[in-house]
Amino acid sequence: MTEARQQLLSLQLQLQTRLEKVRTDLKRLTSADSQEQAQQRENDEVLQELEKHLSDELDLVAFALAREAAGQYWHCSACGDDIAKERLNAVPYTIHCQRCAL
C-alpha cells in the first residue's frame, strides 16, 4: 500500500469517527426546559453544518482514493502536471497543482 493511500485511509477513518459522533449528538433527546431547548436548537444548527462539512470532506477523500487507485493521484486534473508532495500532505484530497488552484 502506498504512503498516500495510507494517509487517505487514515483521514477517512478520522472523518468517519467524527461524523458518527456528530450524528450521535444530533440524535440525543431534547430537554423540556424552553431555555435549554433554545440553546439546543443553536447547537443543532452548528452540528448540522459540521455534519455537512464532514460528509463533503469524506466525499473528497473517497474521490482521492479512486484517483490514487487509477494512478491519477499525483497529477493535476487541470494541467496534468505533478502535484507537489508537500501540497498533497497539506491537502490530501486536492486535485489541482498549486498553479491551477490559484
PDB file of N, CA and C in Angstrom, residues 11-101:
ATOM      1  N   LEU A  11      -7.151   9.397   7.151  1.00  0.00           N
ATOM      2  CA  LEU A  11      -8.008  10.574   7.177  1.00  0.00           C
ATOM      3  C   LEU A  11      -9.469  10.170   7.072  1.00  0.00           C
ATOM      4  N   GLN A  12      -9.761   9.216   6.207  1.00  0.00           N
ATOM      5  CA  GLN A  12     -11.128   8.742   6.042  1.00  0.00           C
ATOM      6  C   GLN A  12     -11.673   8.183   7.365  1.00  0.00           C
ATOM      7  N   LEU A  13     -10.873   7.389   8.046  1.00  0.00           N
ATOM      8  CA  LEU A  13     -11.290   6.820   9.320  1.00  0.00           C
ATOM      9  C   LEU A  13     -11.522   7.914  10.365  1.00  0.00           C
ATOM     10  N   GLN A  14     -10.642   8.887  10.428  1.00  0.00           N
ATOM     11  CA  GLN A  14     -10.809  10.001  11.371  1.00  0.00           C
ATOM     12  C   GLN A  14     -12.101  10.764  11.096  1.00  0.00           C
ATOM     13  N   LEU A  15     -12.356  11.055   9.826  1.00  0.00           N
ATOM     14  CA  LEU A  15     -13.562  11.790   9.457  1.00  0.00           C
ATOM     15  C   LEU A  15     -14.817  10.979   9.750  1.00  0.00           C
ATOM     16  N   GLN A  16     -14.786   9.678   9.467  1.00  0.00           N
ATOM     17  CA  GLN A  16     -15.937   8.825   9.750  1.00  0.00           C
ATOM     18  C   GLN A  16     -16.239   8.786  11.242  1.00  0.00           C
ATOM     19  N   THR A  17     -15.198   8.713  12.059  1.00  0.00           N
ATOM     20  CA  THR A  17     -15.368   8.689  13.511  1.00  0.00           C
ATOM     21  C   THR A  17     -15.984   9.998  13.995  1.00  0.00           C
ATOM     22  N   ARG A  18     -15.465  11.105  13.491  1.00  0.00           N
ATOM     23  CA  ARG A  18     -16.012  12.418  13.880  1.00  0.00           C
ATOM     24  C   ARG A  18     -17.457  12.561  13.427  1.00  0.00           C
ATOM     25  N   LEU A  19     -17.755  12.097  12.215  1.00  0.00           N
ATOM     26  CA  LEU A  19     -19.116  12.184  11.688  1.00  0.00           C
ATOM     27  C   LEU A  19     -20.083  11.348  12.524  1.00  0.00           C
ATOM     28  N   GLU A  20     -19.672  10.170  12.938  1.00  0.00           N
ATOM     29  CA  GLU A  20     -20.520   9.325  13.782  1.00  0.00           C
ATOM     30  C   GLU A  20     -20.819  10.019  15.115  1.00  0.00           C
ATOM     31  N   LYS A  21     -19.817  10.676  15.690  1.00  0.00           N
ATOM     32  CA  LYS A  21     -20.026  11.394  16.948  1.00  0.00           C
ATOM     33  C   LYS A  21     -20.997  12.551  16.773  1.00  0.00           C
ATOM     34  N   VAL A  22     -20.865  13.278  15.678  1.00  0.00           N
ATOM     35  CA  VAL A  22     -21.777  14.393  15.412  1.00  0.00           C
ATOM     36  C   VAL A  22     -23.190  13.873  15.229  1.00  0.00           C
ATOM     37  N   ARG A  23     -23.340  12.803  14.480  1.00  0.00           N
ATOM     38  CA  ARG A  23     -24.682  12.238  14.256  1.00  0.00           C
ATOM     39  C   ARG A  23     -25.284  11.708  15.545  1.00  0.00           C
ATOM     40  N   THR A  24     -24.471  11.157  16.420  1.00  0.00           N
ATOM     41  CA  THR A  24     -24.949  10.706  17.726  1.00  0.00           C
ATOM     42  C   THR A  24     -25.448  11.896  18.541  1.00  0.00           C
ATOM     43  N   ASP A  25     -24.678  12.981  18.523  1.00  0.00           N
ATOM     44  CA  ASP A  25     -25.085  14.188  19.242  1.00  0.00           C
ATOM     45  C   ASP A  25     -26.391  14.748  18.689  1.00  0.00           C
ATOM     46  N   LEU A  26     -26.583  14.682  17.388  1.00  0.00           N
ATOM     47  CA  LEU A  26     -27.812  15.198  16.781  1.00  0.00           C
ATOM     48  C   LEU A  26     -29.038  14.370  17.158  1.00  0.00           C
ATOM     49  N   LYS A  27     -28.838  13.110  17.476  1.00  0.00           N
ATOM     50  CA  LYS A  27     -29.959  12.223  17.801  1.00  0.00           C
ATOM     51  C   LYS A  27     -30.413  12.309  19.261  1.00  0.00           C
ATOM     52  N   ARG A  28     -29.634  12.959  20.092  1.00  0.00           N
ATOM     53  CA  ARG A  28     -29.968  12.977  21.522  1.00  0.00           C
ATOM     54  C   ARG A  28     -31.322  13.655  21.768  1.00  0.00           C
ATOM     55  N   LEU A  29     -31.912  13.296  22.863  1.00  0.00           N
ATOM     56  CA  LEU A  29     -33.234  13.823  23.203  1.00  0.00           C
ATOM     57  C   LEU A  29     -33.138  15.289  23.597  1.00  0.00           C
ATOM     58  N   THR A  30     -34.172  16.049  23.267  1.00  0.00           N
ATOM     59  CA  THR A  30     -34.211  17.457  23.634  1.00  0.00           C
ATOM     60  C   THR A  30     -34.783  17.607  25.034  1.00  0.00           C
ATOM     61  N   SER A  31     -34.385  18.665  25.689  1.00  0.00           N
ATOM     62  CA  SER A  31     -34.824  18.948  27.057  1.00  0.00           C
ATOM     63  C   SER A  31     -36.212  19.585  27.045  1.00  0.00           C
ATOM     64  N   ALA A  32     -36.920  19.426  28.142  1.00  0.00           N
ATOM     65  CA  ALA A  32     -38.252  20.029  28.261  1.00  0.00           C
ATOM     66  C   ALA A  32     -38.158  21.500  28.632  1.00  0.00           C
ATOM     67  N   ASP A  33     -37.052  21.941  29.136  1.00  0.00           N
ATOM     68  CA  ASP A  33     -36.835  23.325  29.541  1.00  0.00           C
ATOM     69  C   ASP A  33     -36.703  24.204  28.298  1.00  0.00           C
ATOM     70  N   SER A  34     -37.540  25.264  28.189  1.00  0.00           N
ATOM     71  CA  SER A  34     -37.558  26.083  26.970  1.00  0.00           C
ATOM     72  C   SER A  34     -36.238  26.812  26.736  1.00  0.00           C
ATOM     73  N   GLN A  35     -35.589  27.252  27.806  1.00  0.00           N
ATOM     74  CA  GLN A  35     -34.299  27.922  27.634  1.00  0.00           C
ATOM     75  C   GLN A  35     -33.259  26.926  27.118  1.00  0.00           C
ATOM     76  N   GLU A  36     -33.278  25.725  27.647  1.00  0.00           N
ATOM     77  CA  GLU A  36     -32.359  24.699  27.172  1.00  0.00           C
ATOM     78  C   GLU A  36     -32.688  24.305  25.734  1.00  0.00           C
ATOM     79  N   GLN A  37     -33.976  24.300  25.378  1.00  0.00           N
ATOM     80  CA  GLN A  37     -34.371  23.963  24.010  1.00  0.00           C
ATOM     81  C   GLN A  37     -33.834  24.991  23.015  1.00  0.00           C
ATOM     82  N   ALA A  38     -33.863  26.275  23.390  1.00  0.00           N
ATOM     83  CA  ALA A  38     -33.330  27.317  22.506  1.00  0.00           C
ATOM     84  C   ALA A  38     -31.839  27.101  22.285  1.00  0.00           C
ATOM     85  N   GLN A  39     -31.131  26.806  23.357  1.00  0.00           N
ATOM     86  CA  GLN A  39     -29.697  26.526  23.244  1.00  0.00           C
ATOM     87  C   GLN A  39     -29.465  25.260  22.409  1.00  0.00           C
ATOM     88  N   GLN A  40     -30.316  24.271  22.622  1.00  0.00           N
ATOM     89  CA  GLN A  40     -30.217  23.018  21.886  1.00  0.00           C
ATOM     90  C   GLN A  40     -30.364  23.254  20.392  1.00  0.00           C
ATOM     91  N   ARG A  41     -31.323  24.105  19.984  1.00  0.00           N
ATOM     92  CA  ARG A  41     -31.528  24.397  18.564  1.00  0.00           C
ATOM     93  C   ARG A  41     -30.296  25.058  17.957  1.00  0.00           C
ATOM     94  N   GLU A  42     -29.688  25.976  18.706  1.00  0.00           N
ATOM     95  CA  GLU A  42     -28.466  26.620  18.229  1.00  0.00           C
ATOM     96  C   GLU A  42     -27.345  25.588  18.065  1.00  0.00           C
ATOM     97  N   ASN A  43     -27.206  24.716  19.050  1.00  0.00           N
ATOM     98  CA  ASN A  43     -26.191  23.662  18.973  1.00  0.00           C
ATOM     99  C   ASN A  43     -26.452  22.730  17.794  1.00  0.00           C
ATOM    100  N   ASP A  44     -27.737  22.399  17.571  1.00  0.00           N
ATOM    101  CA  ASP A  44     -28.094  21.513  16.474  1.00  0.00           C
ATOM    102  C   ASP A  44     -27.731  22.130  15.125  1.00  0.00           C
ATOM    103  N   GLU A  45     -27.912  23.448  14.990  1.00  0.00           N
ATOM    104  CA  GLU A  45     -27.548  24.116  13.735  1.00  0.00           C
ATOM    105  C   GLU A  45     -26.048  23.992  13.485  1.00  0.00           C
ATOM    106  N   VAL A  46     -25.258  24.180  14.526  1.00  0.00           N
ATOM    107  CA  VAL A  46     -23.801  24.049  14.399  1.00  0.00           C
ATOM    108  C   VAL A  46     -23.447  22.609  14.044  1.00  0.00           C
ATOM    109  N   LEU A  47     -24.077  21.660  14.725  1.00  0.00           N
ATOM    110  CA  LEU A  47     -23.807  20.246  14.455  1.00  0.00           C
ATOM    111  C   LEU A  47     -24.228  19.855  13.040  1.00  0.00           C
ATOM    112  N   GLN A  48     -25.334  20.397  12.560  1.00  0.00           N
ATOM    113  CA  GLN A  48     -25.780  20.091  11.203  1.00  0.00           C
ATOM    114  C   GLN A  48     -24.789  20.620  10.169  1.00  0.00           C
ATOM    115  N   GLU A  49     -24.262  21.808  10.399  1.00  0.00           N
ATOM    116  CA  GLU A  49     -23.245  22.357   9.493  1.00  0.00           C
ATOM    117  C   GLU A  49     -21.970  21.506   9.537  1.00  0.00           C
ATOM    118  N   LEU A  50     -21.591  21.096  10.738  1.00  0.00           N
ATOM    119  CA  LEU A  50     -20.411  20.251  10.885  1.00  0.00           C
ATOM    120  C   LEU A  50     -20.619  18.905  10.198  1.00  0.00           C
ATOM    121  N   GLU A  51     -21.819  18.354  10.337  1.00  0.00           N
ATOM    122  CA  GLU A  51     -22.142  17.082   9.682  1.00  0.00           C
ATOM    123  C   GLU A  51     -22.004  17.214   8.162  1.00  0.00           C
ATOM    124  N   LYS A  52     -22.520  18.293   7.606  1.00  0.00           N
ATOM    125  CA  LYS A  52     -22.417  18.509   6.156  1.00  0.00           C
ATOM    126  C   LYS A  52     -20.957  18.659   5.735  1.00  0.00           C
ATOM    127  N   HIS A  53     -20.191  19.432   6.489  1.00  0.00           N
ATOM    128  CA  HIS A  53     -18.776  19.631   6.164  1.00  0.00           C
ATOM    129  C   HIS A  53     -18.019  18.300   6.192  1.00  0.00           C
ATOM    130  N   LEU A  54     -18.224  17.512   7.228  1.00  0.00           N
ATOM    131  CA  LEU A  54     -17.547  16.219   7.344  1.00  0.00           C
ATOM    132  C   LEU A  54     -17.958  15.271   6.220  1.00  0.00           C
ATOM    133  N   SER A  55     -19.231  15.266   5.894  1.00  0.00           N
ATOM    134  CA  SER A  55     -19.725  14.412   4.818  1.00  0.00           C
ATOM    135  C   SER A  55     -19.109  14.825   3.475  1.00  0.00           C
ATOM    136  N   ASP A  56     -19.051  16.131   3.227  1.00  0.00           N
ATOM    137  CA  ASP A  56     -18.433  16.629   1.992  1.00  0.00           C
ATOM    138  C   ASP A  56     -16.949  16.264   1.941  1.00  0.00           C
ATOM    139  N   GLU A  57     -16.269  16.395   3.075  1.00  0.00           N
ATOM    140  CA  GLU A  57     -14.844  16.068   3.117  1.00  0.00           C
ATOM    141  C   GLU A  57     -14.624  14.567   2.882  1.00  0.00           C
ATOM    142  N   LEU A  58     -15.514  13.740   3.420  1.00  0.00           N
ATOM    143  CA  LEU A  58     -15.427  12.297   3.170  1.00  0.00           C
ATOM    144  C   LEU A  58     -15.594  11.979   1.688  1.00  0.00           C
ATOM    145  N   ASP A  59     -16.479  12.705   1.011  1.00  0.00           N
ATOM    146  CA  ASP A  59     -16.658  12.518  -0.427  1.00  0.00           C
ATOM    147  C   ASP A  59     -15.365  12.852  -1.177  1.00  0.00           C
ATOM    148  N   LEU A  60     -14.697  13.926  -0.754  1.00  0.00           N
ATOM    149  CA  LEU A  60     -13.434  14.322  -1.387  1.00  0.00           C
ATOM    150  C   LEU A  60     -12.355  13.259  -1.175  1.00  0.00           C
ATOM    151  N   VAL A  61     -12.324  12.694   0.023  1.00  0.00           N
ATOM    152  CA  VAL A  61     -11.342  11.646   0.317  1.00  0.00           C
ATOM    153  C   VAL A  61     -11.644  10.402  -0.529  1.00  0.00           C
ATOM    154  N   ALA A  62     -12.901  10.041  -0.655  1.00  0.00           N
ATOM    155  CA  ALA A  62     -13.277   8.882  -1.475  1.00  0.00           C
ATOM    156  C   ALA A  62     -12.862   9.102  -2.933  1.00  0.00           C
ATOM    157  N   PHE A  63     -13.040  10.316  -3.431  1.00  0.00           N
ATOM    158  CA  PHE A  63     -12.633  10.635  -4.794  1.00  0.00           C
ATOM    159  C   PHE A  63     -11.112  10.550  -4.932  1.00  0.00           C
ATOM    160  N   ALA A  64     -10.391  11.040  -3.921  1.00  0.00           N
ATOM    161  CA  ALA A  64      -8.926  10.969  -3.940  1.00  0.00           C
ATOM    162  C   ALA A  64      -8.460   9.519  -3.926  1.00  0.00           C
ATOM    163  N   LEU A  65      -9.130   8.670  -3.157  1.00  0.00           N
ATOM    164  CA  LEU A  65      -8.785   7.243  -3.147  1.00  0.00           C
ATOM    165  C   LEU A  65      -9.011   6.608  -4.522  1.00  0.00           C
ATOM    166  N   ALA A  66     -10.075   7.000  -5.188  1.00  0.00           N
ATOM    167  CA  ALA A  66     -10.342   6.483  -6.532  1.00  0.00           C
ATOM    168  C   ALA A  66      -9.275   6.973  -7.510  1.00  0.00           C
ATOM    169  N   ARG A  67      -8.864   8.230  -7.377  1.00  0.00           N
ATOM    170  CA  ARG A  67      -7.792   8.765  -8.233  1.00  0.00           C
ATOM    171  C   ARG A  67      -6.482   8.037  -7.967  1.00  0.00           C
ATOM    172  N   GLU A  68      -6.223   7.726  -6.699  1.00  0.00           N
ATOM    173  CA  GLU A  68      -4.992   7.012  -6.342  1.00  0.00           C
ATOM    174  C   GLU A  68      -5.009   5.616  -6.947  1.00  0.00           C
ATOM    175  N   ALA A  69      -6.141   4.945  -6.864  1.00  0.00           N
ATOM    176  CA  ALA A  69      -6.261   3.590  -7.423  1.00  0.00           C
ATOM    177  C   ALA A  69      -6.093   3.596  -8.943  1.00  0.00           C
ATOM    178  N   ALA A  70      -6.495   4.691  -9.574  1.00  0.00           N
ATOM    179  CA  ALA A  70      -6.395   4.803 -11.033  1.00  0.00           C
ATOM    180  C   ALA A  70      -5.041   5.357 -11.487  1.00  0.00           C
ATOM    181  N   GLY A  71      -4.164   5.655 -10.530  1.00  0.00           N
ATOM    182  CA  GLY A  71      -2.853   6.180 -10.874  1.00  0.00           C
ATOM    183  C   GLY A  71      -2.846   7.653 -11.235  1.00  0.00           C
ATOM    184  N   GLN A  72      -3.889   8.375 -10.863  1.00  0.00           N
ATOM    185  CA  GLN A  72      -4.013   9.793 -11.204  1.00  0.00           C
ATOM    186  C   GLN A  72      -3.770  10.726 -10.020  1.00  0.00           C
ATOM    187  N   TYR A  73      -3.535  10.169  -8.852  1.00  0.00           N
ATOM    188  CA  TYR A  73      -3.465  10.952  -7.617  1.00  0.00           C
ATOM    189  C   TYR A  73      -2.415  12.043  -7.669  1.00  0.00           C
ATOM    190  N   TRP A  74      -1.279  11.764  -8.240  1.00  0.00           N
ATOM    191  CA  TRP A  74      -0.158  12.705  -8.226  1.00  0.00           C
ATOM    192  C   TRP A  74      -0.226  13.735  -9.343  1.00  0.00           C
ATOM    193  N   HIS A  75      -1.245  13.668 -10.187  1.00  0.00           N
ATOM    194  CA  HIS A  75      -1.318  14.534 -11.355  1.00  0.00           C
ATOM    195  C   HIS A  75      -2.498  15.500 -11.259  1.00  0.00           C
ATOM    196  N   CYS A  76      -2.229  16.745 -11.609  1.00  0.00           N
ATOM    197  CA  CYS A  76      -3.253  17.791 -11.603  1.00  0.00           C
ATOM    198  C   CYS A  76      -4.332  17.443 -12.622  1.00  0.00           C
ATOM    199  N   SER A  77      -5.586  17.549 -12.210  1.00  0.00           N
ATOM    200  CA  SER A  77      -6.680  17.221 -13.124  1.00  0.00           C
ATOM    201  C   SER A  77      -6.888  18.312 -14.165  1.00  0.00           C
ATOM    202  N   ALA A  78      -6.307  19.495 -13.949  1.00  0.00           N
ATOM    203  CA  ALA A  78      -6.467  20.586 -14.913  1.00  0.00           C
ATOM    204  C   ALA A  78      -5.362  20.588 -15.968  1.00  0.00           C
ATOM    205  N   CYS A  79      -4.108  20.513 -15.530  1.00  0.00           N
ATOM    206  CA  CYS A  79      -2.987  20.642 -16.475  1.00  0.00           C
ATOM    207  C   CYS A  79      -2.192  19.358 -16.674  1.00  0.00           C
ATOM    208  N   GLY A  80      -2.369  18.379 -15.800  1.00  0.00           N
ATOM    209  CA  GLY A  80      -1.654  17.117 -15.912  1.00  0.00           C
ATOM    210  C   GLY A  80      -0.284  17.098 -15.278  1.00  0.00           C
ATOM    211  N   ASP A  81       0.200  18.270 -14.830  1.00  0.00           N
ATOM    212  CA  ASP A  81       1.499  18.312 -14.150  1.00  0.00           C
ATOM    213  C   ASP A  81       1.422  17.595 -12.809  1.00  0.00           C
ATOM    214  N   ASP A  82       2.582  17.282 -12.270  1.00  0.00           N
ATOM    215  CA  ASP A  82       2.635  16.656 -10.949  1.00  0.00           C
ATOM    216  C   ASP A  82       2.153  17.623  -9.872  1.00  0.00           C
ATOM    217  N   ILE A  83       1.473  17.082  -8.884  1.00  0.00           N
ATOM    218  CA  ILE A  83       1.093  17.850  -7.698  1.00  0.00           C
ATOM    219  C   ILE A  83       2.197  17.620  -6.676  1.00  0.00           C
ATOM    220  N   ALA A  84       2.716  18.691  -6.114  1.00  0.00           N
ATOM    221  CA  ALA A  84       3.815  18.593  -5.156  1.00  0.00           C
ATOM    222  C   ALA A  84       3.404  17.756  -3.949  1.00  0.00           C
ATOM    223  N   LYS A  85       4.332  16.925  -3.486  1.00  0.00           N
ATOM    224  CA  LYS A  85       4.071  16.070  -2.328  1.00  0.00           C
ATOM    225  C   LYS A  85       3.682  16.915  -1.113  1.00  0.00           C
ATOM    226  N   GLU A  86       4.318  18.073  -0.951  1.00  0.00           N
ATOM    227  CA  GLU A  86       4.000  18.961   0.176  1.00  0.00           C
ATOM    228  C   GLU A  86       2.544  19.419   0.111  1.00  0.00           C
ATOM    229  N   ARG A  87       2.071  19.701  -1.101  1.00  0.00           N
ATOM    230  CA  ARG A  87       0.668  20.118  -1.261  1.00  0.00           C
ATOM    231  C   ARG A  87      -0.266  18.969  -0.910  1.00  0.00           C
ATOM    232  N   LEU A  88       0.061  17.771  -1.377  1.00  0.00           N
ATOM    233  CA  LEU A  88      -0.785  16.613  -1.065  1.00  0.00           C
ATOM    234  C   LEU A  88      -0.736  16.266   0.419  1.00  0.00           C
ATOM    235  N   ASN A  89       0.390  16.511   1.066  1.00  0.00           N
ATOM    236  CA  ASN A  89       0.458  16.291   2.515  1.00  0.00           C
ATOM    237  C   ASN A  89      -0.434  17.284   3.251  1.00  0.00           C
ATOM    238  N   ALA A  90      -0.496  18.508   2.754  1.00  0.00           N
ATOM    239  CA  ALA A  90      -1.317  19.536   3.398  1.00  0.00           C
ATOM    240  C   ALA A  90      -2.803  19.350   3.098  1.00  0.00           C
ATOM    241  N   VAL A  91      -3.113  19.010   1.853  1.00  0.00           N
ATOM    242  CA  VAL A  91      -4.498  18.816   1.414  1.00  0.00           C
ATOM    243  C   VAL A  91      -4.548  17.503   0.621  1.00  0.00           C
ATOM    244  N   PRO A  92      -4.669  16.384   1.326  1.00  0.00           N
ATOM    245  CA  PRO A  92      -4.526  15.068   0.689  1.00  0.00           C
ATOM    246  C   PRO A  92      -5.531  14.775  -0.418  1.00  0.00           C
ATOM    247  N   TYR A  93      -6.621  15.493  -0.465  1.00  0.00           N
ATOM    248  CA  TYR A  93      -7.645  15.219  -1.473  1.00  0.00           C
ATOM    249  C   TYR A  93      -7.686  16.273  -2.579  1.00  0.00           C
ATOM    250  N   THR A  94      -6.632  17.088  -2.662  1.00  0.00           N
ATOM    251  CA  THR A  94      -6.611  18.085  -3.726  1.00  0.00           C
ATOM    252  C   THR A  94      -6.489  17.412  -5.083  1.00  0.00           C
ATOM    253  N   ILE A  95      -7.048  18.048  -6.102  1.00  0.00           N
ATOM    254  CA  ILE A  95      -6.953  17.518  -7.459  1.00  0.00           C
ATOM    255  C   ILE A  95      -6.170  18.468  -8.366  1.00  0.00           C
ATOM    256  N   HIS A  96      -5.718  19.587  -7.805  1.00  0.00           N
ATOM    257  CA  HIS A  96      -5.006  20.592  -8.594  1.00  0.00           C
ATOM    258  C   HIS A  96      -3.620  20.872  -8.032  1.00  0.00           C
ATOM    259  N   CYS A  97      -2.695  21.154  -8.935  1.00  0.00           N
ATOM    260  CA  CYS A  97      -1.387  21.639  -8.511  1.00  0.00           C
ATOM    261  C   CYS A  97      -1.573  23.060  -7.980  1.00  0.00           C
ATOM    262  N   GLN A  98      -0.547  23.580  -7.344  1.00  0.00           N
ATOM    263  CA  GLN A  98      -0.657  24.913  -6.741  1.00  0.00           C
ATOM    264  C   GLN A  98      -0.987  25.976  -7.782  1.00  0.00           C
ATOM    265  N   ARG A  99      -0.371  25.882  -8.952  1.00  0.00           N
ATOM    266  CA  ARG A  99      -0.603  26.869 -10.008  1.00  0.00           C
ATOM    267  C   ARG A  99      -2.066  26.882 -10.456  1.00  0.00           C
ATOM    268  N   CYS A 100      -2.644  25.710 -10.667  1.00  0.00           N
ATOM    269  CA  CYS A 100      -4.028  25.625 -11.147  1.00  0.00           C
ATOM    270  C   CYS A 100      -5.047  25.923 -10.052  1.00  0.00           C
ATOM    271  N   ALA A 101      -4.652  25.766  -8.812  1.00  0.00           N
ATOM    272  CA  ALA A 101      -5.565  26.007  -7.689  1.00  0.00           C
ATOM    273  C   ALA A 101      -5.784  27.501  -7.455  1.00  0.00           C
TER     274      ALA A 101
END
